[in-house]
XYZ file of C-alpha atoms in Angstrom:
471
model
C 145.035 -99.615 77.244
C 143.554 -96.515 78.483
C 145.118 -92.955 78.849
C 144.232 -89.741 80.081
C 143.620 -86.010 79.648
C 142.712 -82.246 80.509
C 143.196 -78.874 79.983
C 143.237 -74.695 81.135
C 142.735 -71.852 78.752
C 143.707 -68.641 77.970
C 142.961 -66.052 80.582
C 141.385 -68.688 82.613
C 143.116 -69.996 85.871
C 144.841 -74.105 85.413
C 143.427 -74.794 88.815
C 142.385 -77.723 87.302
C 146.037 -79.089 86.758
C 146.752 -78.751 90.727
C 143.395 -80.528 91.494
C 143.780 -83.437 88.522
C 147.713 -84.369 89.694
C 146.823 -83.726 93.253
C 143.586 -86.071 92.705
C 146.353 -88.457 91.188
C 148.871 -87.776 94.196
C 146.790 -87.990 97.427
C 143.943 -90.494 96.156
C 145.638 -92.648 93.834
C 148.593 -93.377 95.204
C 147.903 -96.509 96.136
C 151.414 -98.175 96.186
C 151.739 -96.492 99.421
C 148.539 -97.846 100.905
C 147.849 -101.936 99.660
C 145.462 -103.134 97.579
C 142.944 -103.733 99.608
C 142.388 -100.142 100.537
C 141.857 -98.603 96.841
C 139.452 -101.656 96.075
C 137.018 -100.048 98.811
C 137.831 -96.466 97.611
C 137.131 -97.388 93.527
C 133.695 -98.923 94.577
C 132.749 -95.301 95.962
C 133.411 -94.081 93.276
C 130.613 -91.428 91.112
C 130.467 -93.024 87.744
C 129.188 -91.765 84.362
C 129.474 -93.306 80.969
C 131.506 -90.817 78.638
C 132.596 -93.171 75.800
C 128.954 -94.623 75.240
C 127.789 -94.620 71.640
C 131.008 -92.931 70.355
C 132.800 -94.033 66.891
C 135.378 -94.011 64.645
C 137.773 -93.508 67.479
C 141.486 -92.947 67.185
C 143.711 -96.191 67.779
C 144.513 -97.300 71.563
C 148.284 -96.829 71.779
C 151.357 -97.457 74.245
C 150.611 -96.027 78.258
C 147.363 -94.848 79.046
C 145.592 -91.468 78.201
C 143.087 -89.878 81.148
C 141.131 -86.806 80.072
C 140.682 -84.668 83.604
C 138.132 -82.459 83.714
C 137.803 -79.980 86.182
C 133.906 -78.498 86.037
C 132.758 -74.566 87.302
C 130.315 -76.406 89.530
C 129.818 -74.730 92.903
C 126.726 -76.985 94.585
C 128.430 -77.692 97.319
C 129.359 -74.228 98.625
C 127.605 -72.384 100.874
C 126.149 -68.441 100.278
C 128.638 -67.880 102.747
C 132.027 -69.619 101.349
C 131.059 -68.141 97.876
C 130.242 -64.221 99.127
C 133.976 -64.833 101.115
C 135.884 -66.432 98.502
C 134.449 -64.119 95.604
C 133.032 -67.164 93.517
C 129.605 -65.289 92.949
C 128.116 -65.409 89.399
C 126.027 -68.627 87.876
C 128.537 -71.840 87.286
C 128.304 -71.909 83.697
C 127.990 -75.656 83.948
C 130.955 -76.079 81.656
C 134.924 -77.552 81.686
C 136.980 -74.922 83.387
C 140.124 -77.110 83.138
C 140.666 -79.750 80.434
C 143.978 -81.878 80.970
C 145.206 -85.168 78.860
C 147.428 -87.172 81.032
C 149.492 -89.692 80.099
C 151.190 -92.617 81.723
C 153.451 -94.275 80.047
C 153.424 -98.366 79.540
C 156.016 -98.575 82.179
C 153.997 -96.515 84.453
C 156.872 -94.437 85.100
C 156.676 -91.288 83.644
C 153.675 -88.963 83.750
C 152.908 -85.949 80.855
C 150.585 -83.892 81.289
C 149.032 -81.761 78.667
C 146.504 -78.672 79.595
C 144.035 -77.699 76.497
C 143.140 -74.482 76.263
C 139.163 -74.413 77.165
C 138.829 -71.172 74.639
C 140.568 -73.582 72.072
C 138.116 -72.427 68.095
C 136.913 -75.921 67.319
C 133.971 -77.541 65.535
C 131.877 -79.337 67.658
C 130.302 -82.762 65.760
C 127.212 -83.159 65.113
C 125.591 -84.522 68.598
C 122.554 -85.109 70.906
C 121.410 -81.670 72.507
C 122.047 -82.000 76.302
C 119.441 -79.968 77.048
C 116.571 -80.785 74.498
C 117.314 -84.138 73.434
C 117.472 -83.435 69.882
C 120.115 -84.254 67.456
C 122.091 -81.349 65.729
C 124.472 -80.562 63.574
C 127.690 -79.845 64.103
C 129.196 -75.872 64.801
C 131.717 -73.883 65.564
C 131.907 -73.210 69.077
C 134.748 -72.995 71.841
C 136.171 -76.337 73.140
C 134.201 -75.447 76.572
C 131.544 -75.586 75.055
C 131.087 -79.434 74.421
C 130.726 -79.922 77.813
C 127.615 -77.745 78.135
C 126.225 -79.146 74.767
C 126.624 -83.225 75.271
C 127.741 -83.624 78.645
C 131.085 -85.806 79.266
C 130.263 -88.084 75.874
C 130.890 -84.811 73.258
C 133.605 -83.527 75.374
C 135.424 -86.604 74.665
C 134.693 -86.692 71.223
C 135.347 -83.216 70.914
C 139.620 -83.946 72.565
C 139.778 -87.331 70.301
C 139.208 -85.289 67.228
C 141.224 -82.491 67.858
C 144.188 -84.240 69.448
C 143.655 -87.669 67.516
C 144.560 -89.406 70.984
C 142.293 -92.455 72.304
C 141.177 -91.448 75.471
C 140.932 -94.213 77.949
C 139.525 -93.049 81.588
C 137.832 -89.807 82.408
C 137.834 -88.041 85.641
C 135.396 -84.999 86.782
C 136.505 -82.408 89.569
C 134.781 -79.289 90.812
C 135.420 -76.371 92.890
C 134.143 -77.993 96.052
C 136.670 -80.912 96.035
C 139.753 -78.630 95.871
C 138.925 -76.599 98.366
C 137.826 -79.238 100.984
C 140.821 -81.371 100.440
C 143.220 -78.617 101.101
C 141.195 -78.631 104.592
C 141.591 -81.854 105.447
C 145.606 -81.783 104.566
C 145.523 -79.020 107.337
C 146.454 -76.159 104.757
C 149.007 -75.762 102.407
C 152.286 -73.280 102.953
C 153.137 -70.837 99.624
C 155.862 -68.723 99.858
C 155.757 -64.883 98.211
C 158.689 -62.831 97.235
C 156.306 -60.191 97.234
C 152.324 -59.218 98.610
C 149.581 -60.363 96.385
C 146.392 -58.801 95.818
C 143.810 -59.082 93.327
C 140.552 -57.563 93.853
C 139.106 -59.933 91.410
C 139.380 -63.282 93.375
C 139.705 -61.840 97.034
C 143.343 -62.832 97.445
C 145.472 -60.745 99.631
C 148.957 -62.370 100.858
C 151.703 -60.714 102.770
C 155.143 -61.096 101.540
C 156.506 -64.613 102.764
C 155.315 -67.765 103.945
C 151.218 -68.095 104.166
C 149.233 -71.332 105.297
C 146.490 -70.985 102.919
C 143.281 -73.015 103.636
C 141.395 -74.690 101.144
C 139.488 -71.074 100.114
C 142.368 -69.326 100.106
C 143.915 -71.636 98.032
C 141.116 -71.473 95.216
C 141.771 -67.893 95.283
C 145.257 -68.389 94.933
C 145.612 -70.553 91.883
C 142.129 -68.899 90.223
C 143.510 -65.056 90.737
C 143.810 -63.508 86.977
C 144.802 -60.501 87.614
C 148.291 -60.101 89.149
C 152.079 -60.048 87.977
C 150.723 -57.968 84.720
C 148.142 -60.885 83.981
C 150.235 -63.055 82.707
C 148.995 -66.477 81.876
C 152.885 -68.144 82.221
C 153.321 -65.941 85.458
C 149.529 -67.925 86.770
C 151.058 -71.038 85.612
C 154.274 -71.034 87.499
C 152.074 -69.644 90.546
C 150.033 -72.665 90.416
C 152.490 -75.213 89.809
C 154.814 -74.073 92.912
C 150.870 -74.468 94.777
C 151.104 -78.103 93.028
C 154.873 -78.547 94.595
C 153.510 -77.319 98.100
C 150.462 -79.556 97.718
C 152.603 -83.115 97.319
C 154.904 -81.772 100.103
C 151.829 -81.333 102.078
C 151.016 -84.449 101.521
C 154.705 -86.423 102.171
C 155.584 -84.358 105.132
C 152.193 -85.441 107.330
C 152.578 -88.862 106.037
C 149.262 -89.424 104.107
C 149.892 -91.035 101.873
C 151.978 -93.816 103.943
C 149.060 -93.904 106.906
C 145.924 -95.739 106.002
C 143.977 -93.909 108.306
C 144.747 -90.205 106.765
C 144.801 -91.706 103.403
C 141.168 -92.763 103.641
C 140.585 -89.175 104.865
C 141.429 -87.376 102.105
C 140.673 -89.805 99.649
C 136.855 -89.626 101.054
C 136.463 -86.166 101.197
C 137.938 -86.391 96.845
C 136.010 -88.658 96.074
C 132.712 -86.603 97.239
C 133.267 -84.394 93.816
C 134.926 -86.500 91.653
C 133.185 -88.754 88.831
C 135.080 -91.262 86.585
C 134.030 -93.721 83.911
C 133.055 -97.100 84.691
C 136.199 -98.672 83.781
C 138.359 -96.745 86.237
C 139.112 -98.789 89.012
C 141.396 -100.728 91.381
C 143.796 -101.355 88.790
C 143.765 -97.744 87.036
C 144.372 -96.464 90.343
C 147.346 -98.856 91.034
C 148.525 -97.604 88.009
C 148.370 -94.228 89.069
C 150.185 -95.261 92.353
C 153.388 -96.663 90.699
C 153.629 -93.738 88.547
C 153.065 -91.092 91.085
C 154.673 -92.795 93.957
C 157.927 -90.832 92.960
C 156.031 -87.699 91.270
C 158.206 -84.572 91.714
C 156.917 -81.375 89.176
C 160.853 -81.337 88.211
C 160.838 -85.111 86.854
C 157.242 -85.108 85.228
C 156.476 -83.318 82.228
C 153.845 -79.923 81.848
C 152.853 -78.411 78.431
C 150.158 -76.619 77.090
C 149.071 -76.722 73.501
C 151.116 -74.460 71.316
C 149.253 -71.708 70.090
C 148.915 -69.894 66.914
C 146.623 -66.854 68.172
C 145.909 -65.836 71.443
C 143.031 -63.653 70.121
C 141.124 -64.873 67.150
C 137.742 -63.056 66.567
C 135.173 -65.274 65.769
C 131.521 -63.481 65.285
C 129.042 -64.861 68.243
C 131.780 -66.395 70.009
C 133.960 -63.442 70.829
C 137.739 -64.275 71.351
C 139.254 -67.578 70.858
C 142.577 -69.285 70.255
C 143.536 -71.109 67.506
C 146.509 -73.725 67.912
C 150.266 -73.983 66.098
C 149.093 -77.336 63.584
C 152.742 -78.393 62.754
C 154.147 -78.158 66.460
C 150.736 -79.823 68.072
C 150.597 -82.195 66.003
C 154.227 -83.010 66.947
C 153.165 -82.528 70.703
C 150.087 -85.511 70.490
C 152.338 -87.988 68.302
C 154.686 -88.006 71.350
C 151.734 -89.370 73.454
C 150.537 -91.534 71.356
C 153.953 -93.312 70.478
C 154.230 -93.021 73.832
C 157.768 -90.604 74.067
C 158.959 -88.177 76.289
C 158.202 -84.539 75.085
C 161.267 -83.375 75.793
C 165.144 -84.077 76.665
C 168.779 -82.429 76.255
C 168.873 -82.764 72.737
C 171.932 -84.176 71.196
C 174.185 -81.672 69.748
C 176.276 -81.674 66.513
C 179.769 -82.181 66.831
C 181.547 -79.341 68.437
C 178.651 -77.833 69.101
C 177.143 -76.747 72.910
C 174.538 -79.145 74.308
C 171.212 -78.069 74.859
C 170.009 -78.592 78.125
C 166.415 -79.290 79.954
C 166.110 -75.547 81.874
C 167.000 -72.240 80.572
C 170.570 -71.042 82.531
C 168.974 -68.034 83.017
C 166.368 -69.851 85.696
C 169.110 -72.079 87.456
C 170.454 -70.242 90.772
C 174.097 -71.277 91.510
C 176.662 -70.605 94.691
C 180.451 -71.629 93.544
C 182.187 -72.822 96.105
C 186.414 -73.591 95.654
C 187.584 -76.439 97.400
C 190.918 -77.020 95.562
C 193.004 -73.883 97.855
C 194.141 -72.322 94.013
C 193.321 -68.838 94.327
C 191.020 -67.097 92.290
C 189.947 -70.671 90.836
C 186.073 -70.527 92.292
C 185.658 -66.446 91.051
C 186.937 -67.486 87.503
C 184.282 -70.417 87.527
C 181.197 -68.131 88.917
C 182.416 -65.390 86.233
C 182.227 -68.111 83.315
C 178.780 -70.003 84.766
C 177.315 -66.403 84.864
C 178.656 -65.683 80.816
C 177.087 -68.738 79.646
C 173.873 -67.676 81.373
C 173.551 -69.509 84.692
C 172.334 -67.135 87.573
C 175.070 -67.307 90.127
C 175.851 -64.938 93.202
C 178.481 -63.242 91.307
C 180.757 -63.925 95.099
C 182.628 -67.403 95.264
C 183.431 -69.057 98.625
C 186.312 -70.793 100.259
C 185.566 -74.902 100.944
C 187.585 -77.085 102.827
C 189.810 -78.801 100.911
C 189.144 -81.925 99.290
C 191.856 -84.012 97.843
C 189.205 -86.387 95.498
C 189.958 -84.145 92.104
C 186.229 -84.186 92.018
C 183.644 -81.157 91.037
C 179.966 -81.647 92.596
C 176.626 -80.171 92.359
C 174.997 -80.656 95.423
C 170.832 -79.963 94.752
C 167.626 -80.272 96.379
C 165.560 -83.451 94.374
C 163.131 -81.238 93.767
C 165.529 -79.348 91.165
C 166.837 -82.367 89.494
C 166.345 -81.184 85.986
C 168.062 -77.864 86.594
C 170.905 -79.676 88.480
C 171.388 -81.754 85.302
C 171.334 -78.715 83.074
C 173.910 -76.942 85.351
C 176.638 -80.320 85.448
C 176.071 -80.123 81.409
C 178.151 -76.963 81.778
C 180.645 -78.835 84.253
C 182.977 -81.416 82.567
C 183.500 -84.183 84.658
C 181.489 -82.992 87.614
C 179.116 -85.374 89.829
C 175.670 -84.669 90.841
C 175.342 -85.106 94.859
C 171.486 -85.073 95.562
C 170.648 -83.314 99.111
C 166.954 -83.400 100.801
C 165.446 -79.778 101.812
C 168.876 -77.683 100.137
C 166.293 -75.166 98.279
C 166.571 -74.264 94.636
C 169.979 -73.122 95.018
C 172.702 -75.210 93.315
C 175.997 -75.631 95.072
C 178.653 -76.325 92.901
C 181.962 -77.524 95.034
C 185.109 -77.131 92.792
C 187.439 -80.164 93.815
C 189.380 -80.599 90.238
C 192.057 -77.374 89.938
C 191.894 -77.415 86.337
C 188.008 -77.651 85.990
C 186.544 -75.842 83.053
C 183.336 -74.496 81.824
C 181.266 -74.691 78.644
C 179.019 -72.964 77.217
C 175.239 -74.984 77.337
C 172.113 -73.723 74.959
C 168.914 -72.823 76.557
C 165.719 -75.289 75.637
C 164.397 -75.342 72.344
C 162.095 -72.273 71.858
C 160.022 -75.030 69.358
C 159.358 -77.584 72.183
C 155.993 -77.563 73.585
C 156.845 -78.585 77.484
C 156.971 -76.145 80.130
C 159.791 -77.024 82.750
C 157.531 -76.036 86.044
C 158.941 -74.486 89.186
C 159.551 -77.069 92.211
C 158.405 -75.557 94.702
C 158.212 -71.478 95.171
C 161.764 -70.067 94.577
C 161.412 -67.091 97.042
C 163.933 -67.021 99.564
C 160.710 -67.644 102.664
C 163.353 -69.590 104.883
C-alpha cells in the first residue's frame, strides 16, 4: 500500500511540515465529514504523474508512505502581498519542504519525517526538465531534483536515499498556506517575548497575536530570531501547527460540512497529488488524523552528520548520520514507532518519552502530613522535572491515591512525569495548559529518579501548543 513523505532543511524554515499535517488535518479529515463529501473534493483534485517510468523501486511495506512537498512557488500572490510579506526574490521553482509521512496499517499512528532540502546527494541519471535531454547523474543538493526532473526525480531521488517505497505524493505552495489561514479566520500564537526579524517582516508583541494567513508565513518562515536556531524555528512552528488544529476544532470545521468544504476548496486551489490519491487515501488520512494531537504523533528530522559540508559549485550542504538514518527509515518501513520509554535493566531508572527538564509541574499535598508535598517538589525538581519549587495545600482526599491531572495536549510529558510517581494515576483535563498538577493523596508516596530520552533517537518530542504563560 502506499505511504508518504517530506522534508525542511538546514537554515531553511519547515513551513512545509505545518502546511503538509495541516493539509492532512483540515482537508483530509474526512471521518468527520462522510464519504460522500471527500468523493467530490478528490475529483478536484490537481493531478500529476510522479511515479511514471520509474524502476527498481524499493519494496511496498506495512502503512502507507506520502512524500509532501511543499514548492517556493509564489503565482498566486499579488506585487502587493509579496512587497508586504517580504517574499520578493524569483521562486527558485524548487522543494522548499520535503516531508515522508507515514501511516501506519492500522491507520492510527502518524510519523512524520522532514528531509533536509540541502541534504549532499547524487542525483540519477534523468530526463532534463528543462531541455528534454537525458543526463547523467551528479552531485547536487536534494532540492535540486525537483528543479531538474520535476516531481518524477524528486521521488526517485527520496526512494534512493531513504530506501522507502513512496506511495502518494502531495504538492503545496506558498499561496495555499497563507489563504487557508484566512479562511480559518486567523490563527492565535502566544509569545513569551516580542519577535522581530527584519528578514521576513515579522514583528509580534509579547503575548497572544491573531496572525492572518501573511503573518503566519512570516511567522513559521522567519530565520533569523532566538540566535537562529534551526530547533528554536522548529518548536516555533510546531506550537503554529498546535494552534492551527485548535483553530480548526474550536470553530468546528472539521465537524460542519459547510466550513469543511470551505477550507478544503480554497487547499485544494495549490495542492497537486498523484493520480492514485483519492477518496480512500483521504479516508485514510481521516481515521488517522481524526485524533491527531503534536504530543501523540511522532516528528523527526534526519540525523545529521555535518551541518556544513563544503562541496565545490554547490556551496554548503549536509551530509546525514548513515548508522542512525538508516535505523530511522527501517522503522517506517517495518512499520514501528520511532520511539517509546525504553525498557530499563533491572534496577535501573526508566527512560521516559520527554526530557524532565521540559515538563512543568505544581505539587499539590492532599494527604494533611506536613511537609509531605515540599519533600515531593524538592525530589521531582532533583531528578530534573521543572516544578515551582512552592507546594500547595489540597483538600483532603481519603482514596490513598497520587494523580497527575494534564491538559491532552501534554500526554507524553504527563506519562513521563507519573514514570517518576509510583503508583500514581493519570487524570486527563481539557484546556489545563502545559502545567502538570500532581495531587499527593498516598502519605507515603515516593519518587524516582527517570532518564531523559535517548540522545541516539532520531524523534523530536514537539511542543503542544506555545508554552508561554498568554492566559
Amino acid at each position: 500500500m502506499p505511504r508518504s513523505a517530506p522534508s525542511p532543511s538546514k537554515g531553511r524554515p519547515r513551513w512545509g511540515l505545518r502546511i503538509a499535517t495541516a493539509t492532512s488535518v483540515l482537508l483530509l479529515a474526512a471521518g468527520g465529514v462522510g464519504h460522500a463529501m471527500v468523493t467530490g473534493l478528490s475529483a478536484d483534485v490537481r493531478r500529476v504523474d510522479p511515479f511514471g517510468g520509474l524502476t527498481e523501486r524499493p519494496g511496498g511495506d506495512n502503512g502507507v508512505n506520502f512524500l509532501v512537498v511543499g514548492t517556493d512557488r509564489r503565482d498566486g500572490l499579488s506585487k502587493e502581498q509579496k512587497k508586504r510579506y517580504n517574499l520578493g526574490g524569483t521562486a527558485c521553482d524548487c522543494t522548499d519542504t520535503m516531508l515522508l509521512v507515514h501511516l501506519s496499517a492500522d491507520r492510527d499512528r502518524a510519523t512524520v519525517v522532514s528531509l533536509p532540502r540541502d541534504t549532499y546527494t547524487e542525483l540519477p541519471p534523468h530526463k532534463d526538465r528543462a531541455t528534454g535531454k537525458r543526463v547523467p547523474g551528479r552531485p547536487a543538493k536534494l532540492n535540486a531534483a525537483y528543479t531538474a526532473g520535476g516531481p518524477g526525480l524528486t521521488v526517485r531521488t527520496v526512494e534512493s536515499l531513504t530506501d522507502v517505497h513512496v506511495d502518494h505524493y502531495l504538492e503545496i505552495d506558498f499561496t495555499t498556506f497563507m489563504n487557508t489561514v484566512d479562511v480559518l479566520g486567523g490563527v492565535p500564537v502566544c509569545t513569551e517575548e516580542p519577535l522581530k526579524d527584519s528578514y521576513s517582516g515579522l514583528d509580534l508583541p509579547k503575548g497572544t497575536t491573531k496572525l492572518d494567513g501573511g503573518q503566519a508565513l512570516q511567522y513559521v518562515r522567519a530565520r533569523h530570531l532566538d540566535g537562529g536556531s534551526d530547533l528554536s524555528r522548529m518548536k516555533r512552528q510546531q506550537r503554529f501547527l498546535a494552534s492551527v488544529i485548535n483553530r480548526a476544532t474550536d470553530t468546528g470545521v472539521l465537524m460542519n460540512p459547510v466550513r469543511f468544504n470551505k477550507v478544503a476548496s480554497t487547499l485544494l486551489e495549490s495542492v497537486r497529488a498523484d493520480r492514485g490519491f483519492g477518496t480512500e487515501q483521504m479516508m485514510d488520512l481521516g481515521k488517522a488524523m481524526r485524533g491527531f494531537e503534536p504530543a501523540s504523533s511522532e516528528f523527526a528530522s534526519v540525523p545529521l552528520a555535518d551541518t556544513d559540508h563544503r562541496v565545490p559549485g554547490l556551496g554548503s550542504t549536509v551530509t546525514w548520520d548513515r548508522p542512525r538514518a538508516r535505523k530511522l527509515f527501517a522503522s517506517l518501513r517495518e512499520d514501528r514507532p520511532l520511539s517509546g520509554p525504553a525498557e530499563p535493566s533491572k534496577g535501573s531508572p526508566p527512560r521516559v518519552e520527554v526530557d524532565p527538564r521540559s515538563v512543568r509541574v505544581e505539587v499539590a499535598n492532599a494527604t494533611g502530613r506536613q511537609g509531605l508535598g515540599a519533600r515531593v517538589d524538592r525530589a521531582l525538581h532533583k531528578t530534573g522535572f521543572a516544578t515551582t519549587g512552592t507546594a500547595r495545600n489540597a483538600p483532603h482526599r481519603d482514596d490513598g491515591r497520587t494523580t497527575v491531572t494534564y491538559d491532552p495536549g501534554w500526554d507524553r510529558s504527563a506519562r513521563s512525569l507519573a514514570a517518576a510517581l509510583p503508583g500514581a494515576r493519570l487524570v486527563e483535563k481539557a484546556d489545563h495548559g502545559p502545567r502538570m498538577t500532581v495531587t499527593i493523596g498516598d502519605p507515603d508516596q515516593k519518587v524516582r529518579k527517570v532518564l531523559a530520552p535517548d540522545p541516539d533517537s532520531p524523534t523530536e518530542a514537539p511542543l503542544r501548543g506555545d508554552e508561554a504563560d498568554c492566559g
